Short mmCIF file of C-alpha atoms in Angstrom, two decimals:
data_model
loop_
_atom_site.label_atom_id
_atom_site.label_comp_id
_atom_site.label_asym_id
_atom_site.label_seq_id
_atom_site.Cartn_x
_atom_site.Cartn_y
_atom_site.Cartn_z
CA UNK A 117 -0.16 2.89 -30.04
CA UNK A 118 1.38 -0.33 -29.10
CA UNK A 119 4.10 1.07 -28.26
CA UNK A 120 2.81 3.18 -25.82
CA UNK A 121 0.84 0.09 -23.85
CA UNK A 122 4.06 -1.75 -23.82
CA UNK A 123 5.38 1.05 -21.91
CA UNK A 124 3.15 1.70 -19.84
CA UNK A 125 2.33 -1.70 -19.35
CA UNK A 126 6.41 -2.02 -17.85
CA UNK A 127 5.79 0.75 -16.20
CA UNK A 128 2.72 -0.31 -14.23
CA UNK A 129 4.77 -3.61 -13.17
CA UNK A 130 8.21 -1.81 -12.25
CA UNK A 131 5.65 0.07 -9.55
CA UNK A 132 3.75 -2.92 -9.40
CA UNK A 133 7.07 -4.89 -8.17
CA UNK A 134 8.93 -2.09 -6.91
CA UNK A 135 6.44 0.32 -4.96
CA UNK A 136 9.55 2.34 -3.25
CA UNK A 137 10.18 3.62 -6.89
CA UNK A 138 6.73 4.81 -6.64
CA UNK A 139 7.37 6.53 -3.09
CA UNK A 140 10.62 8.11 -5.22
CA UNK A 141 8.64 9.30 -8.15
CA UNK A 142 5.47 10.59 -6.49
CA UNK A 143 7.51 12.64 -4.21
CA UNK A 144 10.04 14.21 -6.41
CA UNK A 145 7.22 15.19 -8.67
CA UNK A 146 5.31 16.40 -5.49
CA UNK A 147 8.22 18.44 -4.25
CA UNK A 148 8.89 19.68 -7.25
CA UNK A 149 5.43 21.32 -7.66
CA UNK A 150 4.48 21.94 -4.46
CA UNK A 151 8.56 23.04 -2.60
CA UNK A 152 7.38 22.14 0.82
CA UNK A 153 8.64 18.55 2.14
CA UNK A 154 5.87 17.43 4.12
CA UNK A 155 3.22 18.31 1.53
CA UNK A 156 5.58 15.97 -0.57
CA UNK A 157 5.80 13.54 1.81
CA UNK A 158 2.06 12.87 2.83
CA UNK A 159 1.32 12.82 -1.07
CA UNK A 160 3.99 10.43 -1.58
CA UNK A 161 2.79 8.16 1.35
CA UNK A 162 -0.78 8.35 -0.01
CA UNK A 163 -0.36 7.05 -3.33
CA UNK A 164 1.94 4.52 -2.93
CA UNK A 165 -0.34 2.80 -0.55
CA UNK A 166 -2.58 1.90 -3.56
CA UNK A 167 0.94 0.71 -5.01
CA UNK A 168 2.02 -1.54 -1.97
CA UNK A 169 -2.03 -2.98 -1.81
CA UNK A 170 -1.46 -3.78 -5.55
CA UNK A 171 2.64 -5.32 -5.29
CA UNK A 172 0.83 -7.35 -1.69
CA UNK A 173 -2.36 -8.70 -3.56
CA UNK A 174 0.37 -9.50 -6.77
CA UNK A 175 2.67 -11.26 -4.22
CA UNK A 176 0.37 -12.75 -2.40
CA UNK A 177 -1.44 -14.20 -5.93
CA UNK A 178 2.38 -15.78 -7.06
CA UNK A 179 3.23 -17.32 -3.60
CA UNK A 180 -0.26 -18.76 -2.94
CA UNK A 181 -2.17 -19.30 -6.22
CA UNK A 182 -5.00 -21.83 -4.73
CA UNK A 183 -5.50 -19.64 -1.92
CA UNK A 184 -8.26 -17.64 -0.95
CA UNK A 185 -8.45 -14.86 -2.92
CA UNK A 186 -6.31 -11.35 -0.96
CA UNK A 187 -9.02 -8.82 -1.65
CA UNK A 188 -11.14 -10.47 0.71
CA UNK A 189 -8.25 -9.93 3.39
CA UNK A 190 -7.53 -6.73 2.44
CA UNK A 191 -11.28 -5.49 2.62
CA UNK A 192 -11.60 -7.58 6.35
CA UNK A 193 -8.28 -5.38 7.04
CA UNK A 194 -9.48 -2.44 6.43
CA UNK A 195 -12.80 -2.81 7.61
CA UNK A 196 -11.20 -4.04 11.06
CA UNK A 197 -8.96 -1.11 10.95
CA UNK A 198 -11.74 1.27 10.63
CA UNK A 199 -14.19 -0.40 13.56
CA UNK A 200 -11.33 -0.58 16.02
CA UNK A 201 -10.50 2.88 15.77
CA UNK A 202 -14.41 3.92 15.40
CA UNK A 203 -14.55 2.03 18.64
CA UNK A 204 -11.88 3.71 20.11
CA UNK A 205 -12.71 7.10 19.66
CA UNK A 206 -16.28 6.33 21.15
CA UNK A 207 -14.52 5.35 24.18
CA UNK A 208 -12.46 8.18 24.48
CA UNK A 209 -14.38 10.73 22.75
CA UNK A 210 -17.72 9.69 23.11
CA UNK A 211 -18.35 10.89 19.41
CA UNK A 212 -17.47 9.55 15.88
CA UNK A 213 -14.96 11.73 13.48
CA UNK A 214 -15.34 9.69 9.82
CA UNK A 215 -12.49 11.72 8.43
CA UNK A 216 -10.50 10.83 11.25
CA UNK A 217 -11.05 7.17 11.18
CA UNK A 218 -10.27 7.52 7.23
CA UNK A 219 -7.24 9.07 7.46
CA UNK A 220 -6.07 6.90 10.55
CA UNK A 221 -7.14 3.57 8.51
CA UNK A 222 -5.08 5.02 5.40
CA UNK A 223 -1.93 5.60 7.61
CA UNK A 224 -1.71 2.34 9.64
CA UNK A 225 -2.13 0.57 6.50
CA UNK A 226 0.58 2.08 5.09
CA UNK A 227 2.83 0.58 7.51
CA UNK A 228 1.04 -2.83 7.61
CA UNK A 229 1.27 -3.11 3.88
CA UNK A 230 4.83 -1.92 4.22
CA UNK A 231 5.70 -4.64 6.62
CA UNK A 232 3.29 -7.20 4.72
CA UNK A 233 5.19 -6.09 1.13
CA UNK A 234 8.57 -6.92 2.85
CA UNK A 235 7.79 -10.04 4.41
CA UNK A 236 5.71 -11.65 1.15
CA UNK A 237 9.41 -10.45 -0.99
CA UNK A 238 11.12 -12.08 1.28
CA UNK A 239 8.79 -15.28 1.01
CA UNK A 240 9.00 -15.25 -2.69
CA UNK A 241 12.97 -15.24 -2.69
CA UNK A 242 12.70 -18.25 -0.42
CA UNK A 243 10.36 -20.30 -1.74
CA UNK A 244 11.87 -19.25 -5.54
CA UNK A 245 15.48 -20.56 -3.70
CA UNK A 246 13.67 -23.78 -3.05
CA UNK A 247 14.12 -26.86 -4.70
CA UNK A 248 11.16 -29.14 -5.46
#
Protein backbone atom coordinates (compact mmCIF):
# COMPACT_ATOMS: atom_id res chain seq x y z
CA UNK A 1 0.00 0.00 0.00
CA UNK A 2 2.94 2.19 0.45
CA UNK A 3 4.04 1.52 -2.44
CA UNK A 4 1.29 2.63 -4.26
CA UNK A 5 1.22 6.33 -2.36
CA UNK A 6 4.81 6.67 -3.21
CA UNK A 7 3.78 6.41 -6.69
CA UNK A 8 1.24 8.21 -6.89
CA UNK A 9 2.55 10.64 -4.68
CA UNK A 10 5.61 11.15 -7.74
CA UNK A 11 3.14 11.11 -9.90
CA UNK A 12 1.00 13.94 -8.54
CA UNK A 13 4.37 16.17 -8.41
CA UNK A 14 5.77 15.20 -12.02
CA UNK A 15 2.11 16.91 -13.08
CA UNK A 16 2.40 19.06 -10.29
CA UNK A 17 5.92 20.43 -11.78
CA UNK A 18 5.43 19.52 -15.22
CA UNK A 19 1.66 20.32 -16.23
CA UNK A 20 2.53 19.94 -20.20
CA UNK A 21 2.97 16.16 -19.33
CA UNK A 22 -0.46 16.45 -18.11
CA UNK A 23 -1.71 18.25 -21.46
CA UNK A 24 0.29 14.97 -23.14
CA UNK A 25 -1.38 12.37 -21.04
CA UNK A 26 -4.94 13.68 -20.83
CA UNK A 27 -5.04 13.98 -24.50
CA UNK A 28 -3.58 10.80 -25.70
CA UNK A 29 -5.91 9.03 -23.36
CA UNK A 30 -8.75 11.36 -24.69
CA UNK A 31 -7.95 10.63 -28.29
CA UNK A 32 -7.58 7.39 -27.77
CA UNK A 33 -11.17 6.89 -26.44
CA UNK A 34 -12.92 9.36 -28.01
CA UNK A 35 -10.78 9.39 -32.10
CA UNK A 36 -11.84 12.91 -32.75
CA UNK A 37 -8.97 15.66 -32.13
CA UNK A 38 -10.84 18.47 -30.92
CA UNK A 39 -12.90 16.46 -28.43
CA UNK A 40 -9.26 15.53 -27.30
CA UNK A 41 -8.10 18.73 -27.32
CA UNK A 42 -10.80 20.72 -25.27
CA UNK A 43 -10.57 17.75 -22.65
CA UNK A 44 -6.97 18.07 -22.56
CA UNK A 45 -7.12 21.94 -22.13
CA UNK A 46 -9.73 21.49 -19.37
CA UNK A 47 -7.96 19.43 -17.02
CA UNK A 48 -4.74 20.63 -17.13
CA UNK A 49 -5.95 23.99 -16.08
CA UNK A 50 -6.55 22.52 -12.57
CA UNK A 51 -2.82 21.24 -13.17
CA UNK A 52 -1.24 24.70 -14.16
CA UNK A 53 -3.55 26.48 -11.00
CA UNK A 54 -1.89 23.77 -8.81
CA UNK A 55 2.17 23.94 -10.49
CA UNK A 56 1.27 28.35 -10.21
CA UNK A 57 -0.02 28.26 -6.49
CA UNK A 58 3.20 25.50 -5.87
CA UNK A 59 5.53 28.04 -7.62
CA UNK A 60 4.28 30.82 -6.38
CA UNK A 61 4.46 29.14 -2.51
CA UNK A 62 8.59 28.26 -3.23
CA UNK A 63 9.49 31.73 -4.74
CA UNK A 64 7.51 33.80 -2.19
CA UNK A 65 7.00 31.84 1.07
CA UNK A 66 6.03 35.02 3.41
CA UNK A 67 3.77 36.23 0.88
CA UNK A 68 0.24 36.50 0.82
CA UNK A 69 -1.18 33.44 0.39
CA UNK A 70 -2.02 32.65 -4.02
CA UNK A 71 -5.50 31.29 -3.51
CA UNK A 72 -6.63 34.56 -2.58
CA UNK A 73 -5.24 35.82 -6.10
CA UNK A 74 -6.41 33.14 -7.88
CA UNK A 75 -10.10 33.41 -6.47
CA UNK A 76 -9.83 37.65 -7.11
CA UNK A 77 -8.71 36.30 -10.75
CA UNK A 78 -11.29 34.45 -11.43
CA UNK A 79 -13.88 36.32 -9.89
CA UNK A 80 -12.58 39.45 -12.02
CA UNK A 81 -12.58 37.28 -15.00
CA UNK A 82 -16.10 36.32 -14.57
CA UNK A 83 -17.58 40.13 -13.75
CA UNK A 84 -15.75 41.62 -16.69
CA UNK A 85 -17.13 39.34 -19.08
CA UNK A 86 -20.70 39.32 -17.16
CA UNK A 87 -20.33 43.00 -17.76
CA UNK A 88 -19.57 42.70 -21.14
CA UNK A 89 -22.15 40.66 -22.38
CA UNK A 90 -24.74 43.06 -20.63
CA UNK A 91 -23.39 45.68 -22.77
CA UNK A 92 -23.56 43.93 -25.82
CA UNK A 93 -26.23 41.55 -25.22
CA UNK A 94 -28.27 43.12 -22.82
CA UNK A 95 -28.74 39.60 -21.11
CA UNK A 96 -26.56 37.29 -18.91
CA UNK A 97 -25.44 33.61 -20.35
CA UNK A 98 -23.78 31.85 -16.91
CA UNK A 99 -22.51 29.00 -19.03
CA UNK A 100 -21.00 31.35 -21.24
CA UNK A 101 -19.21 33.40 -18.73
CA UNK A 102 -18.04 29.84 -17.23
CA UNK A 103 -16.66 28.53 -20.06
CA UNK A 104 -15.07 31.98 -21.19
CA UNK A 105 -13.49 32.36 -17.48
CA UNK A 106 -12.15 28.62 -17.85
CA UNK A 107 -10.50 29.42 -21.28
CA UNK A 108 -8.77 32.79 -20.62
CA UNK A 109 -7.41 31.30 -17.60
CA UNK A 110 -5.93 28.76 -19.32
CA UNK A 111 -3.77 31.06 -21.10
CA UNK A 112 -3.13 33.38 -18.10
CA UNK A 113 -2.05 30.46 -16.02
CA UNK A 114 -0.07 29.32 -19.02
CA UNK A 115 1.76 32.57 -19.26
CA UNK A 116 1.81 32.94 -15.29
CA UNK A 117 3.33 29.02 -15.09
CA UNK A 118 6.10 30.14 -17.56
CA UNK A 119 7.05 33.28 -16.13
CA UNK A 120 7.06 31.96 -12.15
CA UNK A 121 9.63 28.78 -13.87
CA UNK A 122 11.49 31.14 -15.19
CA UNK A 123 11.65 33.16 -11.78
CA UNK A 124 12.54 30.11 -9.88
CA UNK A 125 15.60 29.26 -12.25
CA UNK A 126 16.74 32.79 -11.57
CA UNK A 127 16.42 33.34 -8.25
CA UNK A 128 17.72 29.36 -7.68
CA UNK A 129 20.94 30.80 -10.07
CA UNK A 130 21.34 33.47 -7.47
CA UNK A 131 23.86 33.72 -5.01
CA UNK A 132 23.08 34.98 -1.50
Amino acid sequence: MAIVASIWSYFWAVLTALPIVGFVLVYAIAFFVKKNHRDALTWSITISNFLLIRAVAAAYGVIWPDAMSVWLWIVLLFLGIAVLIGWMQIKVRGKISLSKIGFSTWRITFVLFGLAYIMLLSTGIWKSMQFV
